[in-house]
Amino acid sequence: MYKVKVFVTLRESVLDPQGTVVKSSLHSLNYQEVSDVRIGKYMELTIEKSDRPVEEMVKEMCERLLANVVIEDYRYEIEEAVAQ
Amino acid sequence: MRFAVIVFPGSNCDVDMYHAVKDELGAEVEYVWHDRKNLDDFDGILLPGGFSYGDYLRSGAIARFSNVMKEVVKAAEAGKPVLGVCNGFQILLEAGLLPGAMRRNESLKFICRQVELKVENNQTMFSSTYEIDEVITIPIAHGEGNYYCDEETLAKLKANNQIVFTYNGSNPNGSLEDIAGIINEKGNVLGMMPHPERAVDELLGGADGLKLFQSIVKQWREAHVVNA
């Protein structure tokens, strides 16, 4: 069994309206050091072992559904987990 | 001419769309549930606004995998008119029938009000009864209508005259180049954020949207009805 963490954020080149507002809120709380905020999604997947290579599957899932690659970037972390 | 209004769980402009086509346009129309596996009976496909599948993950991201969307793709390939309004537009983007993607409105607010649109291209089956550069008033109601595409795509949209409607005067959501509606290269799939189906009767505050539906029927008649 695998525990997979998927992170999806707007691409660098795409303005993130939520991130922009959160950044200015942080500034108003006196954290001027914050130069950028990007807001994204975090997903946890539990995947059973099968014949299909897990990384290949996760990449495919990201491309086909979990991220919209027109505007979003994704990255993932795959951990092998011991079944309970 | 027979229209299908596709209904997903969470669609909420399906009744308006049905009313516009049946009562104001006077064409045949039927509700089609998202699991239907055949659209051969229909000449035009309408994807209404709303929040299909609760907008989970992204607007339109789940709806594009429903059974009926395979049929919508087929209908589009066959050259039938396909109109996606608001969430329908978002679904067409997710399905890859139109290029680009939607971001949240620049203001982060859901905006529901009348806006002015400019008809940038009246040489399409959806806009032929408008004048070029005609300014029309149509309501918008969305939180994610901030259209985006990369520079290469934008250049292509411009070169092929695929931008059909832009926001006139002020841009409500931050969309690239004030884009409000675009058409595919082939010219039979239109996506737009504003709601023409909500502007089909003066009682509703305006009837500027009706011409869009009339354009579709006009084109269809010219192609299919002898002595039209």
PDB file of N, CA, C and O in Angstrom, chain B residues 92-131:
ATOM      1  N   LEU B  92     -16.611  22.729 -20.902  1.00  0.00           N
ATOM      2  CA  LEU B  92     -16.018  22.635 -22.242  1.00  0.00           C
ATOM      3  C   LEU B  92     -14.503  22.843 -22.197  1.00  0.00           C
ATOM      4  O   LEU B  92     -13.753  22.201 -22.925  1.00  0.00           O
ATOM      5  N   LEU B  93     -14.050  23.730 -21.300  1.00  0.00           N
ATOM      6  CA  LEU B  93     -12.606  23.946 -21.135  1.00  0.00           C
ATOM      7  C   LEU B  93     -11.950  22.708 -20.547  1.00  0.00           C
ATOM      8  O   LEU B  93     -10.925  22.237 -21.021  1.00  0.00           O
ATOM      9  N   GLU B  94     -12.566  22.169 -19.497  1.00  0.00           N
ATOM     10  CA  GLU B  94     -11.996  20.974 -18.857  1.00  0.00           C
ATOM     11  C   GLU B  94     -11.984  19.793 -19.831  1.00  0.00           C
ATOM     12  O   GLU B  94     -11.094  18.960 -19.791  1.00  0.00           O
ATOM     13  N   ALA B  95     -12.979  19.726 -20.683  1.00  0.00           N
ATOM     14  CA  ALA B  95     -13.081  18.618 -21.632  1.00  0.00           C
ATOM     15  C   ALA B  95     -12.123  18.803 -22.815  1.00  0.00           C
ATOM     16  O   ALA B  95     -11.977  17.909 -23.637  1.00  0.00           O
ATOM     17  N   GLY B  96     -11.513  19.973 -22.897  1.00  0.00           N
ATOM     18  CA  GLY B  96     -10.575  20.221 -23.983  1.00  0.00           C
ATOM     19  C   GLY B  96     -11.262  20.563 -25.299  1.00  0.00           C
ATOM     20  O   GLY B  96     -10.617  20.611 -26.346  1.00  0.00           O
ATOM     21  N   LEU B  97     -12.568  20.820 -25.253  1.00  0.00           N
ATOM     22  CA  LEU B  97     -13.264  21.219 -26.483  1.00  0.00           C
ATOM     23  C   LEU B  97     -12.979  22.682 -26.820  1.00  0.00           C
ATOM     24  O   LEU B  97     -13.159  23.122 -27.947  1.00  0.00           O
ATOM     25  N   LEU B  98     -12.568  23.429 -25.799  1.00  0.00           N
ATOM     26  CA  LEU B  98     -12.119  24.806 -26.003  1.00  0.00           C
ATOM     27  C   LEU B  98     -10.791  24.966 -25.269  1.00  0.00           C
ATOM     28  O   LEU B  98     -10.559  24.297 -24.264  1.00  0.00           O
ATOM     29  N   PRO B  99      -9.915  25.858 -25.753  1.00  0.00           N
ATOM     30  CA  PRO B  99      -8.609  26.016 -25.104  1.00  0.00           C
ATOM     31  C   PRO B  99      -8.670  26.967 -23.907  1.00  0.00           C
ATOM     32  O   PRO B  99      -9.524  27.852 -23.863  1.00  0.00           O
ATOM     33  N   GLY B 100      -7.741  26.773 -22.954  1.00  0.00           N
ATOM     34  CA  GLY B 100      -7.639  27.690 -21.824  1.00  0.00           C
ATOM     35  C   GLY B 100      -8.212  27.112 -20.554  1.00  0.00           C
ATOM     36  O   GLY B 100      -8.549  25.926 -20.489  1.00  0.00           O
ATOM     37  N   ALA B 101      -8.321  27.967 -19.536  1.00  0.00           N
ATOM     38  CA  ALA B 101      -8.833  27.540 -18.231  1.00  0.00           C
ATOM     39  C   ALA B 101      -9.384  28.754 -17.493  1.00  0.00           C
ATOM     40  O   ALA B 101      -9.123  29.892 -17.871  1.00  0.00           O
ATOM     41  N   MET B 102     -10.160  28.483 -16.431  1.00  0.00           N
ATOM     42  CA  MET B 102     -10.724  29.555 -15.621  1.00  0.00           C
ATOM     43  C   MET B 102     -10.012  29.659 -14.281  1.00  0.00           C
ATOM     44  O   MET B 102      -9.764  28.656 -13.626  1.00  0.00           O
ATOM     45  N   ARG B 103      -9.727  30.919 -13.916  1.00  0.00           N
ATOM     46  CA  ARG B 103      -9.255  31.181 -12.555  1.00  0.00           C
ATOM     47  C   ARG B 103     -10.381  31.860 -11.793  1.00  0.00           C
ATOM     48  O   ARG B 103     -11.363  32.301 -12.366  1.00  0.00           O
ATOM     49  N   ARG B 104     -10.180  31.954 -10.476  1.00  0.00           N
ATOM     50  CA  ARG B 104     -11.165  32.700  -9.691  1.00  0.00           C
ATOM     51  C   ARG B 104     -11.156  34.158 -10.123  1.00  0.00           C
ATOM     52  O   ARG B 104     -10.135  34.681 -10.575  1.00  0.00           O
ATOM     53  N   ASN B 105     -12.307  34.801  -9.957  1.00  0.00           N
ATOM     54  CA  ASN B 105     -12.402  36.219 -10.289  1.00  0.00           C
ATOM     55  C   ASN B 105     -11.298  36.989  -9.560  1.00  0.00           C
ATOM     56  O   ASN B 105     -10.985  36.669  -8.408  1.00  0.00           O
ATOM     57  N   GLU B 106     -10.767  37.990 -10.231  1.00  0.00           N
ATOM     58  CA  GLU B 106      -9.706  38.791  -9.630  1.00  0.00           C
ATOM     59  C   GLU B 106     -10.110  39.322  -8.259  1.00  0.00           C
ATOM     60  O   GLU B 106      -9.307  39.355  -7.334  1.00  0.00           O
ATOM     61  N   SER B 107     -11.378  39.716  -8.126  1.00  0.00           N
ATOM     62  CA  SER B 107     -11.864  40.291  -6.863  1.00  0.00           C
ATOM     63  C   SER B 107     -12.132  39.219  -5.815  1.00  0.00           C
ATOM     64  O   SER B 107     -12.417  39.535  -4.664  1.00  0.00           O
ATOM     65  N   LEU B 108     -12.060  37.951  -6.213  1.00  0.00           N
ATOM     66  CA  LEU B 108     -12.403  36.793  -5.364  1.00  0.00           C
ATOM     67  C   LEU B 108     -13.880  36.755  -4.992  1.00  0.00           C
ATOM     68  O   LEU B 108     -14.293  35.951  -4.177  1.00  0.00           O
ATOM     69  N   LYS B 109     -14.654  37.650  -5.566  1.00  0.00           N
ATOM     70  CA  LYS B 109     -16.083  37.696  -5.237  1.00  0.00           C
ATOM     71  C   LYS B 109     -16.901  37.028  -6.329  1.00  0.00           C
ATOM     72  O   LYS B 109     -16.549  37.056  -7.500  1.00  0.00           O
ATOM     73  N   PHE B 110     -18.018  36.452  -5.910  1.00  0.00           N
ATOM     74  CA  PHE B 110     -19.023  35.986  -6.859  1.00  0.00           C
ATOM     75  C   PHE B 110     -19.733  37.232  -7.371  1.00  0.00           C
ATOM     76  O   PHE B 110     -20.200  38.054  -6.585  1.00  0.00           O
ATOM     77  N   ILE B 111     -19.784  37.387  -8.676  1.00  0.00           N
ATOM     78  CA  ILE B 111     -20.384  38.602  -9.240  1.00  0.00           C
ATOM     79  C   ILE B 111     -21.648  38.239 -10.006  1.00  0.00           C
ATOM     80  O   ILE B 111     -21.634  37.362 -10.868  1.00  0.00           O
ATOM     81  N   CYS B 112     -22.745  38.909  -9.653  1.00  0.00           N
ATOM     82  CA  CYS B 112     -24.027  38.647 -10.284  1.00  0.00           C
ATOM     83  C   CYS B 112     -24.642  39.979 -10.673  1.00  0.00           C
ATOM     84  O   CYS B 112     -25.175  40.686  -9.815  1.00  0.00           O
ATOM     85  N   ARG B 113     -24.507  40.348 -11.936  1.00  0.00           N
ATOM     86  CA  ARG B 113     -25.085  41.615 -12.388  1.00  0.00           C
ATOM     87  C   ARG B 113     -25.092  41.663 -13.919  1.00  0.00           C
ATOM     88  O   ARG B 113     -24.515  40.807 -14.578  1.00  0.00           O
ATOM     89  N   GLN B 114     -25.731  42.688 -14.442  1.00  0.00           N
ATOM     90  CA  GLN B 114     -25.735  42.891 -15.889  1.00  0.00           C
ATOM     91  C   GLN B 114     -24.375  43.423 -16.323  1.00  0.00           C
ATOM     92  O   GLN B 114     -23.779  44.250 -15.631  1.00  0.00           O
ATOM     93  N   VAL B 115     -23.876  42.944 -17.459  1.00  0.00           N
ATOM     94  CA  VAL B 115     -22.653  43.534 -18.016  1.00  0.00           C
ATOM     95  C   VAL B 115     -22.884  43.835 -19.493  1.00  0.00           C
ATOM     96  O   VAL B 115     -23.787  43.285 -20.121  1.00  0.00           O
ATOM     97  N   GLU B 116     -22.043  44.728 -20.000  1.00  0.00           N
ATOM     98  CA  GLU B 116     -22.080  45.004 -21.435  1.00  0.00           C
ATOM     99  C   GLU B 116     -21.059  44.121 -22.130  1.00  0.00           C
ATOM    100  O   GLU B 116     -19.924  43.976 -21.665  1.00  0.00           O
ATOM    101  N   LEU B 117     -21.483  43.541 -23.239  1.00  0.00           N
ATOM    102  CA  LEU B 117     -20.584  42.744 -24.057  1.00  0.00           C
ATOM    103  C   LEU B 117     -20.465  43.398 -25.422  1.00  0.00           C
ATOM    104  O   LEU B 117     -21.410  44.032 -25.892  1.00  0.00           O
ATOM    105  N   LYS B 118     -19.322  43.177 -26.047  1.00  0.00           N
ATOM    106  CA  LYS B 118     -19.144  43.637 -27.414  1.00  0.00           C
ATOM    107  C   LYS B 118     -19.043  42.414 -28.314  1.00  0.00           C
ATOM    108  O   LYS B 118     -18.328  41.463 -27.991  1.00  0.00           O
ATOM    109  N   VAL B 119     -19.788  42.436 -29.396  1.00  0.00           N
ATOM    110  CA  VAL B 119     -19.742  41.333 -30.361  1.00  0.00           C
ATOM    111  C   VAL B 119     -18.499  41.541 -31.231  1.00  0.00           C
ATOM    112  O   VAL B 119     -18.453  42.456 -32.044  1.00  0.00           O
ATOM    113  N   GLU B 120     -17.500  40.700 -31.026  1.00  0.00           N
ATOM    114  CA  GLU B 120     -16.218  40.842 -31.739  1.00  0.00           C
ATOM    115  C   GLU B 120     -16.234  40.100 -33.068  1.00  0.00           C
ATOM    116  O   GLU B 120     -15.455  40.401 -33.962  1.00  0.00           O
ATOM    117  N   ASN B 121     -17.071  39.096 -33.150  1.00  0.00           N
ATOM    118  CA  ASN B 121     -17.135  38.288 -34.371  1.00  0.00           C
ATOM    119  C   ASN B 121     -18.590  37.908 -34.604  1.00  0.00           C
ATOM    120  O   ASN B 121     -19.191  37.205 -33.781  1.00  0.00           O
ATOM    121  N   ASN B 122     -19.157  38.395 -35.690  1.00  0.00           N
ATOM    122  CA  ASN B 122     -20.556  38.036 -35.983  1.00  0.00           C
ATOM    123  C   ASN B 122     -20.634  37.066 -37.166  1.00  0.00           C
ATOM    124  O   ASN B 122     -21.685  36.885 -37.762  1.00  0.00           O
ATOM    125  N   GLN B 123     -19.491  36.461 -37.470  1.00  0.00           N
ATOM    126  CA  GLN B 123     -19.461  35.481 -38.569  1.00  0.00           C
ATOM    127  C   GLN B 123     -19.483  34.062 -38.005  1.00  0.00           C
ATOM    128  O   GLN B 123     -18.806  33.176 -38.519  1.00  0.00           O
ATOM    129  N   THR B 124     -20.211  33.843 -36.916  1.00  0.00           N
ATOM    130  CA  THR B 124     -20.297  32.491 -36.361  1.00  0.00           C
ATOM    131  C   THR B 124     -21.761  32.068 -36.324  1.00  0.00           C
ATOM    132  O   THR B 124     -22.665  32.908 -36.425  1.00  0.00           O
ATOM    133  N   MET B 125     -21.984  30.780 -36.163  1.00  0.00           N
ATOM    134  CA  MET B 125     -23.369  30.282 -36.127  1.00  0.00           C
ATOM    135  C   MET B 125     -24.094  30.710 -34.857  1.00  0.00           C
ATOM    136  O   MET B 125     -25.281  30.506 -34.727  1.00  0.00           O
ATOM    137  N   PHE B 126     -23.359  31.313 -33.911  1.00  0.00           N
ATOM    138  CA  PHE B 126     -23.978  31.759 -32.661  1.00  0.00           C
ATOM    139  C   PHE B 126     -24.192  33.272 -32.622  1.00  0.00           C
ATOM    140  O   PHE B 126     -24.832  33.784 -31.716  1.00  0.00           O
ATOM    141  N   SER B 127     -23.611  33.980 -33.572  1.00  0.00           N
ATOM    142  CA  SER B 127     -23.632  35.443 -33.453  1.00  0.00           C
ATOM    143  C   SER B 127     -24.012  36.148 -34.748  1.00  0.00           C
ATOM    144  O   SER B 127     -23.875  37.357 -34.857  1.00  0.00           O
ATOM    145  N   SER B 128     -24.522  35.381 -35.731  1.00  0.00           N
ATOM    146  CA  SER B 128     -24.722  35.961 -37.062  1.00  0.00           C
ATOM    147  C   SER B 128     -25.844  36.990 -37.114  1.00  0.00           C
ATOM    148  O   SER B 128     -25.884  37.808 -38.038  1.00  0.00           O
ATOM    149  N   THR B 129     -26.741  36.986 -36.127  1.00  0.00           N
ATOM    150  CA  THR B 129     -27.825  37.979 -36.181  1.00  0.00           C
ATOM    151  C   THR B 129     -27.494  39.240 -35.379  1.00  0.00           C
ATOM    152  O   THR B 129     -28.312  40.150 -35.258  1.00  0.00           O
ATOM    153  N   TYR B 130     -26.286  39.277 -34.821  1.00  0.00           N
ATOM    154  CA  TYR B 130     -25.810  40.513 -34.184  1.00  0.00           C
ATOM    155  C   TYR B 130     -25.021  41.316 -35.220  1.00  0.00           C
ATOM    156  O   TYR B 130     -24.516  40.767 -36.203  1.00  0.00           O
ATOM    157  N   GLU B 131     -24.888  42.610 -34.951  1.00  0.00           N
ATOM    158  CA  GLU B 131     -24.004  43.436 -35.768  1.00  0.00           C
ATOM    159  C   GLU B 131     -22.588  43.284 -35.227  1.00  0.00           C
ATOM    160  O   GLU B 131     -22.414  43.023 -34.039  1.00  0.00           O
TER     161      GLU B 131
END
